[in-house]
CSV table of C-alpha atoms and ligand atoms in Angstrom, one decimal:
chain,number,residue,atom,x,y,z
A,1,MET,CA,52.6,-54.9,-87.5
A,2,GLY,CA,49.7,-53.1,-87.9
A,3,VAL,CA,47.9,-52.2,-90.9
A,4,ASN,CA,49.6,-49.6,-93.9
A,5,VAL,CA,48.8,-46.1,-94.0
A,6,LEU,CA,49.9,-44.1,-97.0
A,7,VAL,CA,50.7,-40.7,-95.5
A,8,THR,CA,51.3,-38.1,-98.6
A,9,GLY,CA,53.1,-35.0,-99.1
A,10,ALA,CA,54.6,-36.1,-95.7
A,11,ASN,CA,57.2,-33.4,-95.5
A,12,GLY,CA,54.6,-30.5,-94.7
A,13,GLN,CA,53.1,-29.3,-91.6
A,14,LEU,CA,50.7,-31.7,-91.2
A,15,GLY,CA,52.7,-34.9,-92.4
A,16,ARG,CA,55.4,-34.2,-90.1
A,17,SER,CA,52.8,-33.8,-87.2
A,18,ILE,CA,51.5,-37.3,-87.8
A,19,LYS,CA,55.4,-38.3,-88.3
A,20,LYS,CA,56.3,-36.9,-84.5
A,21,GLN,CA,53.1,-39.1,-83.1
A,22,GLU,CA,53.6,-42.6,-85.3
A,23,ASN,CA,54.5,-44.0,-81.6
A,24,GLN,CA,51.2,-43.4,-80.0
A,25,TRP,CA,49.9,-45.3,-82.8
A,26,PRO,CA,51.3,-48.9,-82.8
A,27,ASN,CA,48.3,-50.5,-84.7
A,28,PHE,CA,49.4,-48.6,-87.3
A,29,ARG,CA,52.4,-49.2,-89.7
A,30,PHE,CA,52.9,-45.8,-92.0
A,31,ILE,CA,54.3,-45.1,-95.1
A,32,TYR,CA,55.6,-41.7,-95.9
A,33,THR,CA,55.9,-40.1,-99.0
A,34,ASP,CA,56.6,-36.7,-100.5
A,35,SER,CA,56.4,-34.8,-103.8
A,36,LYS,CA,59.5,-37.0,-104.8
A,37,THR,CA,58.8,-39.8,-104.1
A,38,LEU,CA,55.1,-40.1,-104.8
A,39,ASP,CA,53.6,-37.7,-106.9
A,40,ILE,CA,50.0,-37.6,-106.6
A,41,THR,CA,49.5,-35.8,-110.2
A,42,ASN,CA,50.9,-38.5,-111.7
A,43,GLN,CA,48.1,-40.9,-111.9
A,44,ASN,CA,50.1,-44.2,-113.1
A,45,ALA,CA,52.5,-43.4,-109.8
A,46,VAL,CA,49.8,-43.5,-107.6
A,47,GLU,CA,47.9,-46.3,-109.1
A,48,THR,CA,51.3,-48.3,-109.2
A,49,PHE,CA,51.9,-47.3,-105.7
A,50,PHE,CA,48.9,-48.8,-104.4
A,51,LYS,CA,49.5,-51.9,-106.3
A,52,LYS,CA,52.7,-52.4,-105.0
A,53,ASN,CA,52.0,-51.7,-101.0
A,54,SER,CA,48.7,-53.0,-99.6
A,55,ILE,CA,47.3,-49.7,-98.4
A,56,ALA,CA,44.4,-49.1,-95.2
A,57,TYR,CA,44.0,-46.0,-94.7
A,58,CYS,CA,45.9,-42.9,-97.4
A,59,ILE,CA,45.9,-39.7,-95.2
A,60,ASN,CA,46.6,-37.0,-97.8
A,61,CYS,CA,48.8,-34.2,-96.4
A,62,ALA,CA,50.1,-33.2,-99.9
A,63,ALA,CA,48.3,-29.9,-101.1
A,64,TYR,CA,49.2,-26.6,-103.1
A,65,THR,CA,48.9,-24.2,-100.0
A,66,ALA,CA,50.5,-20.9,-101.5
A,67,VAL,CA,47.1,-19.0,-101.5
A,68,ASP,CA,48.3,-15.9,-103.6
A,69,GLN,CA,50.5,-17.4,-105.9
A,70,ALA,CA,47.7,-19.9,-106.5
A,71,GLU,CA,46.4,-17.2,-108.3
A,72,LYS,CA,49.2,-17.0,-110.9
A,73,ASP,CA,49.6,-20.9,-110.9
A,74,GLN,CA,46.3,-22.0,-111.5
A,75,ASP,CA,47.1,-25.0,-113.4
A,76,GLN,CA,49.5,-26.4,-110.9
A,77,ALA,CA,47.0,-25.8,-108.0
A,78,PHE,CA,44.5,-27.4,-110.0
A,79,LYS,CA,46.6,-30.3,-110.6
A,80,ILE,CA,47.5,-30.9,-107.0
A,81,ASN,CA,44.8,-29.9,-105.3
A,82,ALA,CA,42.0,-31.4,-107.0
A,83,LEU,CA,43.5,-34.1,-109.6
A,84,GLY,CA,45.6,-35.4,-107.3
A,85,PRO,CA,42.8,-36.3,-104.7
A,86,LYS,CA,40.6,-37.7,-107.6
A,87,HIS,CA,43.7,-39.8,-108.3
A,88,LEU,CA,44.1,-41.3,-104.4
A,89,ALA,CA,39.9,-41.6,-104.2
A,90,LEU,CA,40.2,-44.2,-107.8
A,91,ALA,CA,43.1,-46.0,-106.0
A,92,CYS,CA,41.5,-46.3,-102.8
A,93,LYS,CA,38.6,-47.5,-104.3
A,94,ALA,CA,40.2,-50.1,-105.8
A,95,SER,CA,42.1,-51.3,-103.2
A,96,ASN,CA,38.8,-50.6,-100.7
A,97,ALA,CA,41.0,-48.1,-98.9
A,98,VAL,CA,39.7,-45.5,-96.6
A,99,LEU,CA,40.6,-41.9,-97.9
A,100,ILE,CA,41.5,-38.8,-95.1
A,101,HIS,CA,41.7,-35.7,-97.2
A,102,ILE,CA,42.2,-32.5,-95.9
A,103,SER,CA,40.5,-29.4,-97.0
A,104,THR,CA,40.0,-25.7,-95.9
A,105,ASP,CA,38.0,-22.8,-94.2
A,106,PHE,CA,38.8,-20.9,-97.5
A,107,VAL,CA,36.2,-23.0,-99.7
A,108,PHE,CA,33.5,-20.3,-98.1
A,109,ASP,CA,33.2,-16.9,-99.0
A,110,GLY,CA,33.5,-15.2,-95.8
A,111,CYS,CA,29.7,-13.6,-95.5
A,112,LYS,CA,28.3,-15.5,-92.3
A,113,THR,CA,28.7,-14.1,-88.9
A,114,SER,CA,28.4,-17.4,-87.2
A,115,PRO,CA,30.4,-20.8,-87.5
A,116,TYR,CA,30.6,-22.3,-90.7
A,117,THR,CA,28.8,-25.9,-90.6
A,118,GLU,CA,29.0,-28.7,-93.0
A,119,ASN,CA,25.8,-28.2,-94.3
A,120,ASP,CA,26.3,-24.5,-95.2
A,121,THR,CA,27.1,-24.0,-99.0
A,122,PRO,CA,30.7,-23.1,-99.8
A,123,LYS,CA,31.6,-20.4,-102.3
A,124,PRO,CA,35.2,-19.8,-102.5
A,125,ILE,CA,36.5,-16.3,-103.6
A,126,ASN,CA,39.6,-17.3,-104.3
A,127,VAL,CA,41.7,-20.4,-106.7
A,128,TYR,CA,43.4,-21.7,-103.8
A,129,GLY,CA,39.4,-22.5,-102.8
A,130,ARG,CA,38.4,-23.5,-105.8
A,131,THR,CA,40.8,-26.0,-106.2
A,132,LYS,CA,40.6,-27.6,-103.0
A,133,LEU,CA,36.5,-27.7,-103.2
A,134,GLN,CA,37.2,-29.3,-106.7
A,135,GLY,CA,39.3,-32.3,-104.8
A,136,GLU,CA,36.5,-32.6,-102.4
A,137,ASN,CA,33.7,-33.1,-105.1
A,138,PHE,CA,36.3,-35.4,-106.8
A,139,ILE,CA,36.6,-37.4,-103.8
A,140,VAL,CA,32.9,-37.1,-103.1
A,141,GLN,CA,31.9,-38.2,-106.7
A,142,THR,CA,34.5,-41.4,-106.8
A,143,THR,CA,34.8,-43.6,-102.9
A,144,GLU,CA,32.4,-43.8,-100.2
A,145,GLN,CA,35.0,-44.6,-97.6
A,146,TYR,CA,36.1,-41.0,-97.4
A,147,ILE,CA,36.7,-38.7,-94.5
A,148,ILE,CA,37.2,-34.9,-95.5
A,149,ILE,CA,38.4,-32.8,-93.1
A,150,ARG,CA,38.0,-28.8,-93.3
A,151,THR,CA,40.5,-26.9,-91.3
A,152,SER,CA,41.7,-23.5,-90.7
A,153,TRP,CA,45.3,-21.6,-90.2
A,154,LEU,CA,47.4,-24.0,-89.2
A,155,TYR,CA,50.2,-23.5,-87.9
A,156,SER,CA,53.1,-25.8,-86.4
A,157,GLU,CA,57.0,-25.8,-85.2
A,158,TYR,CA,56.8,-26.8,-88.9
A,159,GLY,CA,57.5,-25.3,-92.3
A,160,HIS,CA,56.0,-21.9,-93.2
A,161,ASN,CA,53.3,-20.5,-91.3
A,162,PHE,CA,51.7,-17.4,-89.8
A,163,MET,CA,53.5,-18.4,-86.0
A,164,LYS,CA,56.7,-18.9,-87.5
A,165,THR,CA,56.1,-15.6,-89.6
A,166,MET,CA,55.9,-13.7,-86.6
A,167,LEU,CA,58.4,-14.4,-84.9
A,168,ARG,CA,60.9,-14.2,-87.4
A,169,LEU,CA,59.8,-11.0,-88.3
A,170,SER,CA,59.9,-9.7,-84.6
A,171,LYS,CA,63.9,-10.1,-84.7
A,172,THR,CA,64.4,-8.0,-87.5
A,173,ARG,CA,61.3,-5.3,-87.0
A,174,SER,CA,60.7,-3.0,-84.2
A,175,GLU,CA,57.0,-2.2,-85.7
A,176,ILE,CA,54.9,-5.0,-87.5
A,177,SER,CA,51.2,-4.2,-88.8
A,178,VAL,CA,48.8,-7.1,-89.3
A,179,VAL,CA,44.9,-7.6,-90.6
A,180,ASN,CA,42.5,-7.3,-88.4
A,181,ASP,CA,39.6,-7.7,-90.4
A,182,GLN,CA,39.5,-10.9,-91.2
A,183,VAL,CA,38.3,-13.7,-88.3
A,184,GLY,CA,39.3,-17.4,-88.2
A,185,SER,CA,40.4,-19.8,-86.0
A,186,PRO,CA,44.1,-20.3,-85.2
A,187,THR,CA,44.4,-24.7,-85.5
A,188,TYR,CA,47.6,-26.5,-84.3
A,189,ALA,CA,48.6,-28.9,-87.1
A,190,GLY,CA,49.5,-31.4,-84.1
A,191,ASP,CA,45.8,-31.8,-83.1
A,192,LEU,CA,44.5,-31.9,-86.3
A,193,ALA,CA,47.2,-35.1,-86.7
A,194,THR,CA,45.7,-36.3,-83.5
A,195,ALA,CA,42.3,-36.0,-84.4
A,196,ILE,CA,42.8,-38.0,-87.3
A,197,LEU,CA,44.3,-40.4,-85.6
A,198,LYS,CA,41.6,-40.9,-83.6
A,199,ILE,CA,38.7,-41.3,-86.2
A,200,MET,CA,41.1,-43.9,-87.6
A,201,ASP,CA,41.5,-45.7,-84.3
A,202,SER,CA,37.8,-45.4,-84.0
A,203,LYS,CA,35.5,-48.8,-84.2
A,204,THR,CA,32.9,-47.6,-87.2
A,205,ILE,CA,34.0,-44.8,-89.0
A,206,GLN,CA,31.0,-42.7,-90.0
A,207,TYR,CA,32.4,-41.5,-93.9
A,208,GLY,CA,31.9,-37.9,-94.6
A,209,LEU,CA,32.6,-34.6,-94.4
A,210,TYR,CA,33.9,-32.9,-91.2
A,211,HIS,CA,34.9,-29.4,-89.5
A,212,TYR,CA,37.9,-29.4,-87.0
A,213,SER,CA,40.0,-26.3,-85.9
A,214,ASN,CA,41.2,-25.4,-82.6
A,215,THR,CA,37.8,-23.9,-80.9
A,216,GLY,CA,37.9,-20.0,-80.2
A,217,GLU,CA,37.9,-16.9,-82.7
A,218,THR,CA,40.3,-14.0,-83.4
A,219,SER,CA,41.6,-12.0,-86.5
A,220,TRP,CA,45.3,-12.1,-87.8
A,221,TYR,CA,46.2,-9.2,-85.6
A,222,GLY,CA,44.9,-11.1,-82.5
A,223,PHE,CA,47.2,-13.8,-83.2
A,224,ALA,CA,50.2,-11.9,-83.4
A,225,LYS,CA,49.5,-10.4,-80.7
A,226,THR,CA,49.2,-13.4,-78.5
A,227,ILE,CA,52.1,-15.0,-80.1
A,228,PHE,CA,54.0,-12.3,-78.9
A,229,LYS,CA,52.4,-12.3,-75.6
A,230,PHE,CA,53.2,-15.7,-75.0
A,231,ALA,CA,56.3,-15.7,-76.0
A,232,GLY,CA,57.0,-12.6,-74.2
A,233,ILE,CA,58.3,-10.5,-77.0
A,234,ASP,CA,58.3,-7.0,-76.8
A,235,VAL,CA,57.3,-5.4,-80.4
A,236,LYS,CA,54.8,-2.7,-81.5
A,237,LEU,CA,51.9,-4.1,-83.2
A,238,SER,CA,49.4,-2.4,-85.5
A,239,PRO,CA,45.9,-3.6,-86.5
A,240,ILE,CA,45.4,-2.6,-90.3
A,241,THR,CA,42.4,-3.4,-92.5
A,242,SER,CA,42.6,-6.0,-95.7
A,243,VAL,CA,42.6,-2.6,-98.0
A,244,GLN,CA,45.9,-1.5,-96.3
A,245,TYR,CA,47.7,-5.0,-97.0
A,246,PRO,CA,46.4,-5.9,-100.4
A,247,THR,CA,47.2,-9.7,-101.8
A,248,LEU,CA,46.8,-11.3,-105.3
A,249,ALA,CA,44.4,-13.5,-103.6
A,250,LYS,CA,40.9,-12.1,-102.0
A,251,ARG,CA,40.9,-14.0,-98.4
A,252,PRO,CA,37.0,-14.6,-96.5
A,253,LYS,CA,36.4,-11.7,-94.0
A,254,TYR,CA,34.9,-14.7,-91.7
A,255,SER,CA,35.8,-18.2,-91.8
A,256,VAL,CA,35.5,-19.8,-88.3
A,257,LEU,CA,34.0,-23.6,-88.7
A,258,LYS,CA,31.9,-25.5,-86.3
A,259,ASN,CA,33.4,-28.8,-84.7
A,260,ASP,CA,29.9,-30.4,-83.4
A,261,LYS,CA,29.3,-33.0,-85.9
A,262,LEU,CA,32.8,-34.4,-85.4
A,263,LEU,CA,32.3,-34.0,-81.8
A,264,GLU,CA,29.0,-36.0,-81.9
A,265,GLN,CA,30.0,-38.8,-84.2
A,266,PHE,CA,34.2,-39.4,-82.9
A,267,ASN,CA,33.7,-37.5,-79.3
A,268,ILE,CA,36.8,-35.9,-80.4
A,269,LYS,CA,36.9,-32.2,-78.9
A,270,ALA,CA,39.3,-29.5,-80.5
A,271,PRO,CA,41.2,-27.6,-77.4
A,272,ARG,CA,41.4,-23.4,-77.3
A,273,TRP,CA,43.5,-22.1,-80.1
A,274,GLU,CA,45.5,-19.9,-77.2
A,275,SER,CA,45.8,-23.2,-75.2
A,276,SER,CA,47.4,-24.9,-77.9
A,277,LEU,CA,49.2,-22.2,-79.0
A,278,LYS,CA,51.0,-21.5,-75.6
A,279,LYS,CA,52.1,-24.9,-75.5
A,280,THR,CA,53.7,-24.9,-78.7
A,281,LEU,CA,55.5,-21.4,-78.1
A,282,GLY,CA,56.5,-23.4,-74.8
A,283,GLY,CA,58.0,-26.3,-77.0
A,284,LEU,CA,59.3,-24.0,-78.8
A,285,THR,CA,61.7,-22.1,-76.3
A,286,GLU,CA,62.4,-25.5,-74.6
A,287,HIS,CA,63.6,-26.9,-77.8
A,288,ASN,CA,65.6,-23.6,-78.7
A,289,GLN,CA,67.4,-23.5,-75.2
A,290,GLY,CA,68.5,-27.7,-75.6
B,1,NAP,N1,48.5,-24.3,-93.8
B,1,NAP,C1,47.0,-23.6,-93.7
B,1,NAP,O1,47.0,-22.8,-92.9
B,1,NAP,C2,46.2,-24.6,-94.0
B,1,NAP,C3,44.6,-24.4,-93.9
B,1,NAP,C4,44.0,-25.0,-94.2
B,1,NAP,C5,43.7,-25.8,-94.9
B,1,NAP,N2,44.8,-26.3,-95.1
B,1,NAP,C6,45.0,-27.7,-95.7
B,1,NAP,O2,45.8,-28.8,-94.8
B,1,NAP,C7,46.5,-29.6,-95.2
B,1,NAP,C8,48.1,-29.8,-95.1
B,1,NAP,O3,48.4,-28.0,-95.0
B,1,NAP,P1,50.3,-28.1,-94.3
B,1,NAP,O4,49.8,-26.6,-93.9
B,1,NAP,O5,50.5,-29.2,-93.6
B,1,NAP,O6,50.6,-28.2,-95.8
B,1,NAP,P2,52.3,-27.5,-96.4
B,1,NAP,O7,52.9,-27.6,-95.3
B,1,NAP,O8,52.0,-26.9,-97.2
B,1,NAP,O9,52.6,-29.0,-97.1
B,1,NAP,C9,51.9,-29.6,-98.4
B,1,NAP,C10,52.9,-30.4,-98.8
B,1,NAP,O10,52.7,-31.4,-99.8
B,1,NAP,C11,53.5,-31.5,-101.0
B,1,NAP,N3,53.2,-31.9,-102.0
B,1,NAP,C12,53.0,-30.6,-103.2
B,1,NAP,N4,52.6,-30.9,-104.2
B,1,NAP,C13,52.4,-32.3,-103.8
B,1,NAP,C14,52.8,-33.4,-105.0
B,1,NAP,N5,52.2,-33.5,-106.3
B,1,NAP,N6,52.7,-34.7,-104.8
B,1,NAP,C15,52.6,-35.0,-103.2
B,1,NAP,N7,53.2,-34.3,-102.5
B,1,NAP,C16,53.1,-32.7,-103.0
B,1,NAP,C17,54.8,-30.5,-100.3
B,1,NAP,O11,55.8,-31.0,-101.1
B,1,NAP,P3,56.8,-29.7,-101.7
B,1,NAP,O12,57.0,-28.8,-100.5
B,1,NAP,O13,57.7,-30.6,-101.8
B,1,NAP,O14,56.1,-29.1,-103.0
B,1,NAP,C18,54.5,-30.3,-99.1
B,1,NAP,O15,55.3,-31.4,-98.3
B,1,NAP,C19,46.4,-29.4,-97.0
B,1,NAP,O16,45.4,-30.4,-97.7
B,1,NAP,C20,45.6,-27.8,-96.5
B,1,NAP,O17,45.2,-27.3,-97.8
B,1,NAP,C21,46.0,-25.7,-94.7
């Protein structure tokens, strides 16, 4: 049977990536909830859910992830990214459950030129990053049994993400321009899901804050170029600057995360971003053919 694992926001990229691998983890009995079945901004609902179900772990995959929209919708972003995690942390503490929460490279301002460690001071430059940092802080202030994992540039076969946007645009456009002055690490949500489940499966959990992303770094332009190369798509791709592509939210120029702590504590090694991307695109092609 295994212990109960609550997955919140389970219809998003990460939630669906966890569901895809659930059969490989017989020690866990997954309970999936979405924004309709468990709204994490509703403290009563969260409390009641934990009282009714015996939860050993909660993986919080729920978030307000629309980075530009968050600039106009600060209250809602704060509720979902900051108050939601607080409610889950309170409920986990009351049930002696472990909270696994996902945060973001966007808690950093991007002024560094070498990978960010867990000891670097966050300084978000947009609403999304600020509300995600507030969520981290609430958790740290509320419970001791937490794992916060900051990740970056998530993509997968599910939902909305940069890889799928590029594949879609290439069907209707012969020319695509992509920013070349923001550097980070594209991360396959399936790899992050595996890392989370390995942490939960480890004999002793060292609680705390960790960074996890696929290794290596590139710009959004470099990411797009590699997507088209691996997918065998011929499209004219042009590098542009962030100034040429203004967005509501500012984004860090550099937000590569250093994964060493996770490797040392849990012996979890992240794949290179190119190799995960190649596999994901290969899977998509097989799926489309099948
Ligand atoms: N995507 C990225 O590039 C990226 C980068 C760094 C870090 N992260 C972090 O990684 C985690 C997973 O991201 P993701 O890409 O899997 O996100 P996602 O695909 O946008 O999924 C988020 C899910 O949260 C749900 N949700 C929203 N409000 C909710 C509420 N009040 N109660 C319950 N569920 C709610 C959404 O459901 P509805 O659709 O019904 O609203 C959606 O299914 C997030 O914490 C995110 O901040 C993401």
